[in-house]
Coordinates of C-alpha atoms in Angstrom, one line a residue:
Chain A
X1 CA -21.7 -3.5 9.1
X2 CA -22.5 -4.6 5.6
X3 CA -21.9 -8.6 6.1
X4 CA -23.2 -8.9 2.5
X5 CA -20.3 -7.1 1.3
X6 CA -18.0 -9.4 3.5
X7 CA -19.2 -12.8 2.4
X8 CA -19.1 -11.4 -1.3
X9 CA -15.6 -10.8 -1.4
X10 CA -14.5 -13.7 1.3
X11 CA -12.3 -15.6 -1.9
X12 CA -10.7 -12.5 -2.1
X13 CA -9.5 -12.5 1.4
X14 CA -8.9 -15.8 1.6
X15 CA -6.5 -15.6 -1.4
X16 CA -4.8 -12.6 0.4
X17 CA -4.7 -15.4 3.7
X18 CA -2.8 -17.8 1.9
X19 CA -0.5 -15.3 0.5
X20 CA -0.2 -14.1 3.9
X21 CA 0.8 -17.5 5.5
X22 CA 2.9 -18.3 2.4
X23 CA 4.8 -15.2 2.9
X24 CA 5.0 -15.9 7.1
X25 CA 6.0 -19.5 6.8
X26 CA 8.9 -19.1 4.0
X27 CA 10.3 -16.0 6.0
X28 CA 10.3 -17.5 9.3
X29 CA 11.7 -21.4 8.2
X30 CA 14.6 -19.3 5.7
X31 CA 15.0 -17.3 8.7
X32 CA 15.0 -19.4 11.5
X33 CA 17.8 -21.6 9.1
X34 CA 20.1 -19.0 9.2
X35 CA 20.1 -17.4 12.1
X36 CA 21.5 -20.4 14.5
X37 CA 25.1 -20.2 12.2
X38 CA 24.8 -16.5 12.5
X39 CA 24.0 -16.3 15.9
X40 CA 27.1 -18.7 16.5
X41 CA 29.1 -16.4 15.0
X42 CA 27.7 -13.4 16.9
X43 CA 28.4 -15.3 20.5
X44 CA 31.9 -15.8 19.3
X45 CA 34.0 -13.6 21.5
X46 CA 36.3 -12.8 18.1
X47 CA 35.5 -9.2 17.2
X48 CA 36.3 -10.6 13.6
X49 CA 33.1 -12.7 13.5
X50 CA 31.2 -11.0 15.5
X51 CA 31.0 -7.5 14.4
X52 CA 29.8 -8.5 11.1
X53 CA 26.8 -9.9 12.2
X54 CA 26.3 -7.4 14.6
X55 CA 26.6 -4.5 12.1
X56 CA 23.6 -6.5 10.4
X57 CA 21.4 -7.2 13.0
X58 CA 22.0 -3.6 14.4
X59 CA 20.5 -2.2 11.0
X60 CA 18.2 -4.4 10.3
X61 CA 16.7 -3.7 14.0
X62 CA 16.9 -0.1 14.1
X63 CA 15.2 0.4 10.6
X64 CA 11.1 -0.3 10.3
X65 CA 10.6 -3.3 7.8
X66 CA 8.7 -0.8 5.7
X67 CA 11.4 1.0 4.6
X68 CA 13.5 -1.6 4.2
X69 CA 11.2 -3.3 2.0
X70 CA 10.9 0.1 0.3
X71 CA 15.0 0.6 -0.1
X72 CA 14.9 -3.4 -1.9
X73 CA 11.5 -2.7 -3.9
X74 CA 12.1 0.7 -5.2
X75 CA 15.8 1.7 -4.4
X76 CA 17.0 -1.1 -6.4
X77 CA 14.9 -0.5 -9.5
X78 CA 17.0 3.3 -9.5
X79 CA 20.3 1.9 -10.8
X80 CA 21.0 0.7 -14.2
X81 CA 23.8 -1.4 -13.0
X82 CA 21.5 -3.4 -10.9
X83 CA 19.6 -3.8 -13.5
X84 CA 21.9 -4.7 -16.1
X85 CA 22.9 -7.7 -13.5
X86 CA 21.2 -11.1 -13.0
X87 CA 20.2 -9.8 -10.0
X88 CA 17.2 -7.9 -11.4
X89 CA 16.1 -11.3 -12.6
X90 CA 14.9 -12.0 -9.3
X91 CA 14.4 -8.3 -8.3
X92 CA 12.3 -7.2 -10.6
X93 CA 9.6 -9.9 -8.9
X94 CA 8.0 -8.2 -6.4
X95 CA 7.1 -10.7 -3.9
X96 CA 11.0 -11.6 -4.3
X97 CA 11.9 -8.4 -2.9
X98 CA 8.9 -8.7 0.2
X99 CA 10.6 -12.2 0.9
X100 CA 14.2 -11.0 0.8
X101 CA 13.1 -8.2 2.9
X102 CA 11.6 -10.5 5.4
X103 CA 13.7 -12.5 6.0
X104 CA 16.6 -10.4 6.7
X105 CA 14.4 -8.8 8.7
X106 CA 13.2 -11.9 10.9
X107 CA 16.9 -13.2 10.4
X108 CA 18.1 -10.3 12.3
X109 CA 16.2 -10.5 15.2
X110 CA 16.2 -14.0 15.2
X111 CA 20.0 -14.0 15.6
X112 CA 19.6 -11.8 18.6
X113 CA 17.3 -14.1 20.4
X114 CA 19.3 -16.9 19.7
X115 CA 22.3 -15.1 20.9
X116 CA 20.9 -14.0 24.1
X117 CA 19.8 -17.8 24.9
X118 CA 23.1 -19.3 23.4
X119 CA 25.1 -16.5 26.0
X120 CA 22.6 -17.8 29.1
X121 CA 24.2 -21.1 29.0
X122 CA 25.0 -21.8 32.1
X123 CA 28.8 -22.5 32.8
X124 CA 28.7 -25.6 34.5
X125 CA 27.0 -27.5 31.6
X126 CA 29.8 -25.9 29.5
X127 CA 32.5 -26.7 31.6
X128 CA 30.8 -30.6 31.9
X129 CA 30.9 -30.8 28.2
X130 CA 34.7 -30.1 28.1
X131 CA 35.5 -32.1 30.7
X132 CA 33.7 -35.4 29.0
X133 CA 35.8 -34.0 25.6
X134 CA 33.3 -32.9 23.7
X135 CA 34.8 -31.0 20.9
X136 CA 33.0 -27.4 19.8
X137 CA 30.9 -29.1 17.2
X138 CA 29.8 -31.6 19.2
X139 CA 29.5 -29.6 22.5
X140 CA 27.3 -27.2 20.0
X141 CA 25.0 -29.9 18.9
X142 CA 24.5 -31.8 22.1
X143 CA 24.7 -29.3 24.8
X144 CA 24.6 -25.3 23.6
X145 CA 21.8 -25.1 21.2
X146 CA 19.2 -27.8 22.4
X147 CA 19.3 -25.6 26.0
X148 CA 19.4 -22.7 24.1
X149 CA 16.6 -23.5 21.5
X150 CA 14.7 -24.0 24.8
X151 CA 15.3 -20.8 26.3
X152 CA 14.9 -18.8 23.4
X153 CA 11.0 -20.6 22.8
X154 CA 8.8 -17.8 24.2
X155 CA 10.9 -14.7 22.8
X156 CA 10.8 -16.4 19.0
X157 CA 6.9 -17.1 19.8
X158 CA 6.9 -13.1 20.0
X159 CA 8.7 -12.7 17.1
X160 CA 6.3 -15.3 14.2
X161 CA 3.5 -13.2 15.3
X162 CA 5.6 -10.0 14.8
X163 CA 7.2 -11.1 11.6
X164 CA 3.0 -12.2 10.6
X165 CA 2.0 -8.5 11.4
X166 CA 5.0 -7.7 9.3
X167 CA 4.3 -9.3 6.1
X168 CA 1.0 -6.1 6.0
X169 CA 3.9 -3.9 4.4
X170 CA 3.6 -6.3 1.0
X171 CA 0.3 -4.9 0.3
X172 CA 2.1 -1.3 -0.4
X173 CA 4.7 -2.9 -3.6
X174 CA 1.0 -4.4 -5.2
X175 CA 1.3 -7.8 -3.9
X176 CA -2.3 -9.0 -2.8
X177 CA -1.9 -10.4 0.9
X178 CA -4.8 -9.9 3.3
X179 CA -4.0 -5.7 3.8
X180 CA -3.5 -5.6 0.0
X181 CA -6.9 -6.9 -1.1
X182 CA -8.4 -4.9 2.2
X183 CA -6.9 -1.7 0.3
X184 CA -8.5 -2.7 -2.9
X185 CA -11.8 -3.5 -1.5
X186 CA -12.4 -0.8 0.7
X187 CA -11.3 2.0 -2.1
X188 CA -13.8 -0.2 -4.3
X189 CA -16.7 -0.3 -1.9
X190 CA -15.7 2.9 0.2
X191 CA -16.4 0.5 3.4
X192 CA -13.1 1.1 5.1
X193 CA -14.6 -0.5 8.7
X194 CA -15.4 -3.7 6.6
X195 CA -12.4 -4.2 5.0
X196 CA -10.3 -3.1 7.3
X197 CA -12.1 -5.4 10.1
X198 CA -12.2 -8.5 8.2
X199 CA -8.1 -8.4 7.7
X200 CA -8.1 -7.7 11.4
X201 CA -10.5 -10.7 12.1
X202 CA -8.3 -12.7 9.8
X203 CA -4.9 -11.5 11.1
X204 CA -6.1 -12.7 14.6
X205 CA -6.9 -15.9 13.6
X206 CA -3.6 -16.3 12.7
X207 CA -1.9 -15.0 16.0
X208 CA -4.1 -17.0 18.1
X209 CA -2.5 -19.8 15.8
X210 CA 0.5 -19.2 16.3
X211 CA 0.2 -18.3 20.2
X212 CA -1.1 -21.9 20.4
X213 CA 1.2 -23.8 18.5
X214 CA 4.2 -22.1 20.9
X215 CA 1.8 -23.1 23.8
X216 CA 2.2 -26.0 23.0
X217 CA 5.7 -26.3 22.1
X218 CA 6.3 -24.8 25.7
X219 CA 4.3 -27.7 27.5
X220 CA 6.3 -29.8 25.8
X221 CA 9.4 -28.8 25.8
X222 CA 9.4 -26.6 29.4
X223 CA 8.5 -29.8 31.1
X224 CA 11.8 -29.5 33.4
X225 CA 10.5 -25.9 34.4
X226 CA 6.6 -26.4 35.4
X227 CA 6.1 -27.4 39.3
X228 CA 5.2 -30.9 40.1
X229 CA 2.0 -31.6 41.2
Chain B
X1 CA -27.1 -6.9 20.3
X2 CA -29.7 -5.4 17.9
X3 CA -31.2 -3.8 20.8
X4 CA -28.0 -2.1 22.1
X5 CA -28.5 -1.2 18.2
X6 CA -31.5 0.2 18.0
X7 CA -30.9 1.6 21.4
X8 CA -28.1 3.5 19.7
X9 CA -30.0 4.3 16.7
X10 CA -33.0 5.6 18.9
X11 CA -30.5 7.9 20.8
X12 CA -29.1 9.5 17.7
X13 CA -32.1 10.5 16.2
X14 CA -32.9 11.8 19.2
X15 CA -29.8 13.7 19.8
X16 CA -30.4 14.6 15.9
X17 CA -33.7 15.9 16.6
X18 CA -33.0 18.0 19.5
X19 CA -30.7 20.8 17.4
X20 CA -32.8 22.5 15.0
X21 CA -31.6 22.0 11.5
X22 CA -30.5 25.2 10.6
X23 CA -29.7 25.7 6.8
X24 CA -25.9 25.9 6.9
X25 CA -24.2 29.4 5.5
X26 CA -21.0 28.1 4.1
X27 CA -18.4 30.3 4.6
X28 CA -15.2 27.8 4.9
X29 CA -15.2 25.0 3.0
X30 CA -12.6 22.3 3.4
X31 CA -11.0 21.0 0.3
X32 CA -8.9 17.7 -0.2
X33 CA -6.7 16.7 -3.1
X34 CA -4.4 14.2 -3.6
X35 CA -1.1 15.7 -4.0
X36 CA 0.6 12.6 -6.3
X37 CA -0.6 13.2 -9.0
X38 CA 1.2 16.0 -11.4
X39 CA 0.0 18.3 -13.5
X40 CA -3.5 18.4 -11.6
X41 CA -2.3 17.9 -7.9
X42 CA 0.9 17.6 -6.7
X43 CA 3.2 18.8 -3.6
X44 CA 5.8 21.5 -4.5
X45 CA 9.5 20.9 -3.0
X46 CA 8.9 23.4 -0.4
X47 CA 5.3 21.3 0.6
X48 CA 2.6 23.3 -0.9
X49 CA -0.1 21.8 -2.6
X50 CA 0.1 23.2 -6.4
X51 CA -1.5 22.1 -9.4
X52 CA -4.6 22.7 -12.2
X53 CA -7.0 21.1 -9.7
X54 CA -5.8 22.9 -6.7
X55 CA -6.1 26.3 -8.8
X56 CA -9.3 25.3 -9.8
X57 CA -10.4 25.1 -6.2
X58 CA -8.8 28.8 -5.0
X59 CA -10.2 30.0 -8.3
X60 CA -14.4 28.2 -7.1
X61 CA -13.3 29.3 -3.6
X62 CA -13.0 33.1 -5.0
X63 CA -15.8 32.9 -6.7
X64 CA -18.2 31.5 -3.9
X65 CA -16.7 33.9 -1.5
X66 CA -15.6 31.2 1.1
X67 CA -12.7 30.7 2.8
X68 CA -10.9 27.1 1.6
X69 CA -8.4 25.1 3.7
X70 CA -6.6 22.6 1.6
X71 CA -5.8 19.3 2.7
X72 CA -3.7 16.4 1.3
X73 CA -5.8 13.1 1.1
X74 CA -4.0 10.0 0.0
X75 CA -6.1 8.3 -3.0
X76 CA -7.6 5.3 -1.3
X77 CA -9.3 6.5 1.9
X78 CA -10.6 9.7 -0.2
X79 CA -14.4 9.0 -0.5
X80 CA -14.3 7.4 2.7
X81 CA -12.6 10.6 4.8
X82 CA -15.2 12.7 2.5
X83 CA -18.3 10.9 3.9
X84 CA -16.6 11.0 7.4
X85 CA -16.7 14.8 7.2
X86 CA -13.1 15.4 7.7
X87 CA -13.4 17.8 4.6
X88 CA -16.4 18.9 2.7
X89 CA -15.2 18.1 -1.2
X90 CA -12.7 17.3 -3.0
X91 CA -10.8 18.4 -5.7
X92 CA -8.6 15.9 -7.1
X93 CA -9.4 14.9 -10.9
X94 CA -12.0 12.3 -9.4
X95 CA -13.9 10.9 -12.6
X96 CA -17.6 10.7 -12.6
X97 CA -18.6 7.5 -12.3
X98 CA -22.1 5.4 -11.4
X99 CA -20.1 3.5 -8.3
X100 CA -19.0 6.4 -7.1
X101 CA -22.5 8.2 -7.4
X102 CA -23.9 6.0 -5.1
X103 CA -22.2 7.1 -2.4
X104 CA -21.6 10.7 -3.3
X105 CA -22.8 13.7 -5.1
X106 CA -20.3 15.3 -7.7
X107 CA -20.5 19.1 -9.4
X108 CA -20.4 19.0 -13.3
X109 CA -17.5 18.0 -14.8
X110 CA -14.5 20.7 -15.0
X111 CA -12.1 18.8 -17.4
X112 CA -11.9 15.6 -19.4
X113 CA -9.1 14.1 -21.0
X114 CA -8.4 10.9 -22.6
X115 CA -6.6 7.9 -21.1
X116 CA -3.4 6.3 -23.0
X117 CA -0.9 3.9 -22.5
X118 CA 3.0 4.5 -22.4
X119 CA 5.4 2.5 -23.3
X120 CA 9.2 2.6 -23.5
X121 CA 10.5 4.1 -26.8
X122 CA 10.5 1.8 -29.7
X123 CA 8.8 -1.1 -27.4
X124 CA 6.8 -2.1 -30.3
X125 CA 3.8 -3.1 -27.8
X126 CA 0.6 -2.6 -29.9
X127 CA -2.6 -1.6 -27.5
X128 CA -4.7 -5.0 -28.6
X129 CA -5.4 -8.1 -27.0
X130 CA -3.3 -9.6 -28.9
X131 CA -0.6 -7.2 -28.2
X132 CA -0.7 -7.3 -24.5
X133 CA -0.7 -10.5 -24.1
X134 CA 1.6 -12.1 -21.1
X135 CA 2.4 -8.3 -20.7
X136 CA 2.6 -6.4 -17.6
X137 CA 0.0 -3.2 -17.6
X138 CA 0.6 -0.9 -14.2
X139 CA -2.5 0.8 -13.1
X140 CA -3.4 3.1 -10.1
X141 CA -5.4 0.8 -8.0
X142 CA -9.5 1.4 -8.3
X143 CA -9.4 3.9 -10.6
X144 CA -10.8 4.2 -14.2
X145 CA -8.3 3.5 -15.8
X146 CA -7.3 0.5 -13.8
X147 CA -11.5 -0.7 -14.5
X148 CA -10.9 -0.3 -18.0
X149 CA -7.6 -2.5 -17.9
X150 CA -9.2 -5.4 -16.0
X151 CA -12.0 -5.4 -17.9
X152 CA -10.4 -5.2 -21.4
X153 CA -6.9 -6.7 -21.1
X154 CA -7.2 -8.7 -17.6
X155 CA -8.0 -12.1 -19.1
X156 CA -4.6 -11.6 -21.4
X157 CA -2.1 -9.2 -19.3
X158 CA -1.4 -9.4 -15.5
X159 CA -2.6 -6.0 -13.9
X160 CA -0.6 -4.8 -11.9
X161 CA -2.2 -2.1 -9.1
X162 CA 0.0 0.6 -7.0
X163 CA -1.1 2.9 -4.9
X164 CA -0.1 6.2 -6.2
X165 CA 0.5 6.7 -10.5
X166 CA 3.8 7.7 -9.3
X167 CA 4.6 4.3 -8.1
X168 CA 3.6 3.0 -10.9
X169 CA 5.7 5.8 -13.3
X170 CA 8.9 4.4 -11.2
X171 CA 8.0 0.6 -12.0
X172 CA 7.7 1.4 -15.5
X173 CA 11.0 3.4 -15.4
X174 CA 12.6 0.0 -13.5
X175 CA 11.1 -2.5 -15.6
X176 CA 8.8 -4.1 -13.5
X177 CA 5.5 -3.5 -15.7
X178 CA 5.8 -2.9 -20.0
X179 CA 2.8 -0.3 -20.4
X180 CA 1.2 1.7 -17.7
X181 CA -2.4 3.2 -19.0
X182 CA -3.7 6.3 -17.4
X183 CA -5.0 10.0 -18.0
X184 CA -2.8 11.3 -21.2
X185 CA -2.0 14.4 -19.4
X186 CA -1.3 13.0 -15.8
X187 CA 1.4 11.0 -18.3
X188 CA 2.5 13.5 -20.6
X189 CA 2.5 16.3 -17.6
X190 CA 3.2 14.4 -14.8
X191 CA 5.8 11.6 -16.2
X192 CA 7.1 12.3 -19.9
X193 CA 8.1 15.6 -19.3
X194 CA 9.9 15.0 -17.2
X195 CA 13.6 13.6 -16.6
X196 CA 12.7 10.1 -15.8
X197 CA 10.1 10.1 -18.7
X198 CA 12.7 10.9 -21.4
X199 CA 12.7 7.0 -22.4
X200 CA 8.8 6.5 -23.0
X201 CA 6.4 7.5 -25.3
X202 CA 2.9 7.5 -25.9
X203 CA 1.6 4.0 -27.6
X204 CA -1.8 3.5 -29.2
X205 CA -5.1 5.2 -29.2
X206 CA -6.9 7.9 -27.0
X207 CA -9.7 6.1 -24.9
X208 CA -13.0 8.1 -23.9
X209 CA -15.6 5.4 -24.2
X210 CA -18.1 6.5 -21.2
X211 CA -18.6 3.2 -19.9
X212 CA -15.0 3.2 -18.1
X213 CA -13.9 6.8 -18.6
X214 CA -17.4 8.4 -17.1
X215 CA -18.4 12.1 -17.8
X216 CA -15.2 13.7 -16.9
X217 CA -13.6 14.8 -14.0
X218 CA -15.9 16.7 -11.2
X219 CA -16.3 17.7 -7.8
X220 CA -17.2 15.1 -5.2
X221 CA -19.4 16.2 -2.2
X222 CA -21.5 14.9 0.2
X223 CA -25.0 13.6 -1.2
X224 CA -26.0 16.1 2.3
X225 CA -24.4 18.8 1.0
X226 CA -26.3 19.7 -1.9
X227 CA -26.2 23.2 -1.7
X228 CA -22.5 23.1 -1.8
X229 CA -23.2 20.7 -5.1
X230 CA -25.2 24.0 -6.4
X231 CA -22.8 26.5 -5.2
X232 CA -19.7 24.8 -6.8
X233 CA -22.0 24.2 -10.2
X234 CA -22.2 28.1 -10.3
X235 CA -19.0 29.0 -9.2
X236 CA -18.1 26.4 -11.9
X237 CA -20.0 28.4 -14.7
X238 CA -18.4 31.3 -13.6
X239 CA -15.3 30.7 -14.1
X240 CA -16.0 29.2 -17.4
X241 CA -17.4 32.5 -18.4
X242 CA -15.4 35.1 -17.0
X243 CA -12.0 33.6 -18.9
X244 CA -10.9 32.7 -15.4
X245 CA -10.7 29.1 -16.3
X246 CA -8.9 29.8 -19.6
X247 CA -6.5 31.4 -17.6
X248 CA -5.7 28.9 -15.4
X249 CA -5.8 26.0 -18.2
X250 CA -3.3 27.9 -20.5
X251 CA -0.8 28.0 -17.2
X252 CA -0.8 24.3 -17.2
X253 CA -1.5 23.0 -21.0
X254 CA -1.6 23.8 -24.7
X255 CA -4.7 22.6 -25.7
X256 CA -8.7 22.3 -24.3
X257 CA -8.4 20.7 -21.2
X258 CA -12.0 21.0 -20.8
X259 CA -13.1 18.7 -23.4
X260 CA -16.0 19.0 -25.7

């Protein structure tokens, strides 16, 4: 262990960090925004709406967030017509393409969780709803997703620290996050174990983060579930 | 902790000491390359590695009278897997350099070429400070070329570093970077021959100065391993002799590939 090399290139890591958490916290808050509309529209029982956003999610699920990112990064730069479009204004950025990547990425699992709690209402809370004359809106607002937001807590918990994990694929389209400026430094150094173990160190920093935050989300808003002492 | 250490330590010297160093015969010698990086290593549709550097290395092999394995060794964990033993050299147009030197030993040189920047056709990019300035320069991460960029344009231009030249031949080709800057014949070989080269061109001067662009490409091997150093050396001599080499050059490239 060469702690001298660590501490020398510590900036550049902690650069990579805030890239990191920059690229983690836009993805999840875009994300998290519009999945509860989506995953509405997925618990509707009209195939109309819902196979849509199924079709989506489905893909986005089933496909590693590598090669998704690689499809946006590099697939897009292939056609001319793309390229001749304002889209390439944006595309042609490549922590534009890591973000849009990300956050249909966390988007579509995020719509699943959501849809899972949303479907685990459970009827009589429904049923009280209508019979006070709530209308859908307000039944949504008041009664649905608050309950379901609940439920939904420790599986979205799961899926920051996933979607953190995830963000290590932006390193690969030359953006500098913490596995992008581990790359660098161990192919300048040729110390693979420091580089590669300070990221680690680094990345689990930032779960134990997260894990606590959720923690204490769950204390907070679990109240109803813990047993009284 | 540092006893568990120098527990360890103790027990591998010991373990060390108990088989008798016996003066190794090589007769198989494991070779890596990169495979991404055409005309000197590349992978052919049907997966063979192909190449001048992986030519070269059949060509030493024959000479040495050792069998060779070829393996395909992506370009950052290269000196790394080397030093770990999971091959015993490599053969991959690896410049000579002081940094590298440190950690391993490296053969005489067996080409050298000049580095260039490419540009799309009629850019009008002149290769000055001036003329790169706010540009976008796309570079193979921790390589010469990508030393020599940082040091001479990174204060002006934004560097941009991929993993593989190729990546950075399609982000040229998209748009993402205006000049790339790498080995003249990986380019001309490798990228403007070839379909999705037709729109770039060459741009500015050759660049050899030593201090970026080292001795040349050689042979990197274990600092251990010197015999294999001095085996290769030979083989290298030989082939430079016998008209072997010239053979093998003219299959790839119309001028001296070996430099001066």
């Amino acid at each position: 262990m060469d702690f001298g090399l660590i501490l020398q290139t510590l900036p550049d890591f902690l650069s990579g960090l805030w890239l990191t958490i920059l690229f983690t916290v836009s993805s999840l808050a875009i994300g998290l925004a519009l999945s509860v509309p989506l995953a509405i529209a997925r618990s509707s029982p009209n195939p109309l709406i819902n196979w849509p956003v199924f079709a989506y999610t489905y893909f986005f699920r089933g496909t590693p967030l590598f090669i998704q990112l690689l499809l946006i990064y590099y697939g897009s730069g292939q056609f001319e017509w793309v390229k001749a479009s304002w889209a390439w204004s944006v595309l042609q950025h490549a922590w534009f393409c890591a973000l849009l990547a990300f956050v249909l990425n966390t988007t579509a699992y995020t719509t699943e969780i959501l849809r899972g709690a949303i479907e685990a209402t459970p009827h009589g809370e429904i049923e009280a709803a209508k019979a006070s004359g709530m209308s859908r809106f307000l039944m949504f607002r008041r009664i649905i997703l608050p309950s379901a937001f609940r439920r939904a807590l420790p599986a979205y918990g799961n899926e920051c620290v996933f979607m953190m994990h995830g963000t290590s694929v932006a390193g690969l389209v030359t953006l500098m996050e913490l596995t992008g400026v581990a790359q660098v430094i161990q192919s300048r150094f040729y110390s693979p174990f420091e580089a590669f173990g300070t990221a680690a160190v680094f990345y689990m920093g930032l779960t134990f983060t997260i894990v606590a935050a959720f923690h204490a989300l769950e204390r907070r808003y679990h109240r109803h579930l813990r047993p009284r002492s | 902790m540092k006893k568990t250490i120098i527990g360890l330590a103790a027990a591998l010297a010991l373990a060390a000491g108990a088989i008798p160093a016996i003066a190794k015969e090589w007769t198989k010698v494991r070779i890596a390359t990169e495979g991404a990086y055409a005309p000197f290593n590349y992978v052919t549709p049907d997966g063979e590695l192909a190449g001048f550097d992986v030519d070269i290395a059949k060509a030493l092999c024959e000479e040495m009278q050792v069998e060779c394995t070829l393996v395909k060794q992506d370009w950052d964990g290269m000196i790394p897997a080397l030093m770990a033993k999971k091959f015993d050299a490599i053969v991959a147009s690896m410049s000579i350099t002081e940094e590298r030197k440190q950690r391993v030993d490296f053969t005489d040189k067996y080409y050298q070429t000049p580095a260039r920047f490419v540009a799309k056709k009629g850019a009008g990019i002149e290769i000055s400070e001036a003329g790169l300035t706010g540009k976008k320069i796309g570079v193979q991460r921790e390589t010469i070329h990508d030393k020599f960029a940082t040091d001479n344009f990174g204060n002006v231009a934004t560097i941009v570093r991929y993993g593989t030249q190729d990546e950075a031949n399609l982000d040229l080709v998209a748009g993402r970077v205006d000049v790339i800057v790498a080995d003249s014949v990986a380019l001309s070989e490798g990228f403007l021959k070839t379909d999705h080269g037709a729109d770039f061109e060459f741009t500015g001067p050759d660049f050899t100065d030593p201090r970026w662009f080292g001795m040349g490409a050689g042979i990197a091997i274990r600092k251990d391993d010197k015999d294999l150093t001095e085996k290769f050396n030979a083989a290298i001599a030989a082939i430079r002799a016998s008209g072997k080499y010239d053979e093998i050059a003219r299959k790839y490239f119309d001028f001296n590939v070996y430099g001066s």
